XYZ file of N, CA and C in Angstrom:
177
model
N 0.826 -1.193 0.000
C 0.000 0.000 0.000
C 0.877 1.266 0.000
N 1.954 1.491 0.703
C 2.924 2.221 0.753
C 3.834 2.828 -0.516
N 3.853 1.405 -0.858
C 4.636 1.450 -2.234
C 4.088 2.049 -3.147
N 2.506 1.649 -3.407
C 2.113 2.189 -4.314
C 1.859 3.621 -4.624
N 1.457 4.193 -2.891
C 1.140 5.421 -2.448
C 2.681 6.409 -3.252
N 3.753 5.975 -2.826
C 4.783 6.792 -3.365
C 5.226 6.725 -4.838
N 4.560 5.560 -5.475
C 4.830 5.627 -6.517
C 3.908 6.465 -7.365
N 2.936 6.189 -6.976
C 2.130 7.042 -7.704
C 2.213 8.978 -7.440
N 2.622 8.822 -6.036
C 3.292 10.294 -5.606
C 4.198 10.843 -6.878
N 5.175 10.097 -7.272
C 6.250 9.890 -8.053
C 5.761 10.527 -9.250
N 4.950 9.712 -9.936
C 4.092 10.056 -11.424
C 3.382 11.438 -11.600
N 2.800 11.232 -10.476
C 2.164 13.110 -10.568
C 2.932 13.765 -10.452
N 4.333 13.954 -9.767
C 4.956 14.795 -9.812
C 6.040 14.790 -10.988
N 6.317 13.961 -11.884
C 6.462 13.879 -13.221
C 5.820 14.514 -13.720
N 4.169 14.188 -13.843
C 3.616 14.984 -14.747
C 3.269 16.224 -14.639
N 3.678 16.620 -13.290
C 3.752 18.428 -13.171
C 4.824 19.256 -13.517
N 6.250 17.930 -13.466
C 7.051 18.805 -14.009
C 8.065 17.846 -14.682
N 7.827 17.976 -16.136
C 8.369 16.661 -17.038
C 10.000 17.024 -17.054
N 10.728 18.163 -17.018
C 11.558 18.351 -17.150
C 12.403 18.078 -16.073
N 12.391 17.336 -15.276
C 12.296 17.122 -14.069
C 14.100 16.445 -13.893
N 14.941 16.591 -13.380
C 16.194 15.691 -13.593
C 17.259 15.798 -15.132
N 16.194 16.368 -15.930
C 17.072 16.232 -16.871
C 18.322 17.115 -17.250
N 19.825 16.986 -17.973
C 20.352 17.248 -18.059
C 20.333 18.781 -18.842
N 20.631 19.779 -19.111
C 20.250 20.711 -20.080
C 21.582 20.762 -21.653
N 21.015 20.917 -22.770
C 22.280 20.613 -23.657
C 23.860 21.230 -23.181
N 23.210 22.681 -22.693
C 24.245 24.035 -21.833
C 25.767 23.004 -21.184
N 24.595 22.142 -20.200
C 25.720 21.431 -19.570
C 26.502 20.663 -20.031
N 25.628 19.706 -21.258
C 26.844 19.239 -22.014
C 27.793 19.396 -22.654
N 27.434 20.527 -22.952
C 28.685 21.415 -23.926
C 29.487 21.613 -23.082
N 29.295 22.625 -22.453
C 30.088 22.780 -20.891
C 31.827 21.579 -20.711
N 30.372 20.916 -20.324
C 31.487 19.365 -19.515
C 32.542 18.825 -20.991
N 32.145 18.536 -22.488
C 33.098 18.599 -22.928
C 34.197 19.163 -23.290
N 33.778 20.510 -23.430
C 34.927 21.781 -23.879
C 36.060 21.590 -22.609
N 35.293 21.968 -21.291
C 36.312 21.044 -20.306
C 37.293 19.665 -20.226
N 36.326 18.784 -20.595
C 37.445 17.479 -20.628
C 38.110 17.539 -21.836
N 37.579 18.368 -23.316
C 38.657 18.781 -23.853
C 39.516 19.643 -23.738
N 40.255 20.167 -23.286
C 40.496 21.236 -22.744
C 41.545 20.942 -21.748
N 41.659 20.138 -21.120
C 42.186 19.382 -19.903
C 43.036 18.130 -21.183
N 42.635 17.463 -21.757
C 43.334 16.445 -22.346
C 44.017 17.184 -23.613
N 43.879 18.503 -24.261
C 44.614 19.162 -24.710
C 45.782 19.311 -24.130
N 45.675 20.058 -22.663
C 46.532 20.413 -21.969
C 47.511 19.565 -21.259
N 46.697 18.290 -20.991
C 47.417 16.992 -20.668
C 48.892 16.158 -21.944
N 48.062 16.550 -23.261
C 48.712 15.763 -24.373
C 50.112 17.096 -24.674
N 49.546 18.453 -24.540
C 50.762 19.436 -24.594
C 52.407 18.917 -23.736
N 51.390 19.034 -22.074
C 52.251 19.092 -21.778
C 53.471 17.590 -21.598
N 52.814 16.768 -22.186
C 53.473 15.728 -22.384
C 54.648 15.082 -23.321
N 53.714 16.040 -24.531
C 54.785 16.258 -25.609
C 56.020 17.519 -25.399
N 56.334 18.393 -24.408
C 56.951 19.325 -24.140
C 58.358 18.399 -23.185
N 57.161 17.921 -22.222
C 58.446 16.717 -21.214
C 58.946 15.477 -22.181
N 58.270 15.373 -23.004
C 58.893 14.112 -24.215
C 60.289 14.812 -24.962
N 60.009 16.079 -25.526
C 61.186 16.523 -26.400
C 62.185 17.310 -25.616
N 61.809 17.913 -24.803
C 63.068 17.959 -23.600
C 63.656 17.753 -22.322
N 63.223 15.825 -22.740
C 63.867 14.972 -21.764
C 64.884 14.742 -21.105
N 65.867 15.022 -22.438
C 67.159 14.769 -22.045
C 67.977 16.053 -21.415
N 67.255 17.205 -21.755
C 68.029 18.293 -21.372
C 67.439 18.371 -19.948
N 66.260 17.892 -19.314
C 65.880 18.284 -18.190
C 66.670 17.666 -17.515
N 67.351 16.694 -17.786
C 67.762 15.445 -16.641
C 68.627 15.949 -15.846
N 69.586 17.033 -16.156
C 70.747 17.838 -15.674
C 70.587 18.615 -14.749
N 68.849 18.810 -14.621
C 68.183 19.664 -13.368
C 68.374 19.231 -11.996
């Protein structure tokens, strides 16, 4: 009886507000430009410690 009581709680309040949880496109864009952005910066600076390996070593 419980169960049902909240589930059905659940549904109406879906259908008052369908948009309910969902992600907005905004954010997705967002979150990739970031993780690109970061693995840009990751692959830079990797290739920078790759080509002057040998000269750092003297540090």
């Amino acid at each position: 009886m419980r169960l049902t009581t909240q589930l059905q709680d659940g549904l109406e309040e879906a259908a008052r507000r369908p948009d309910r949880g969902d992600i907005s496109t905004t954010t997705v864009i967002i979150w990739v430009a970031a993780v690109t952005g970061a693995v840009l910066i990751a692959g830079t600076i990797a290739v920078v410690i790759a080509k002057y390996n040998g000269k750092l070593a003297g540090l």
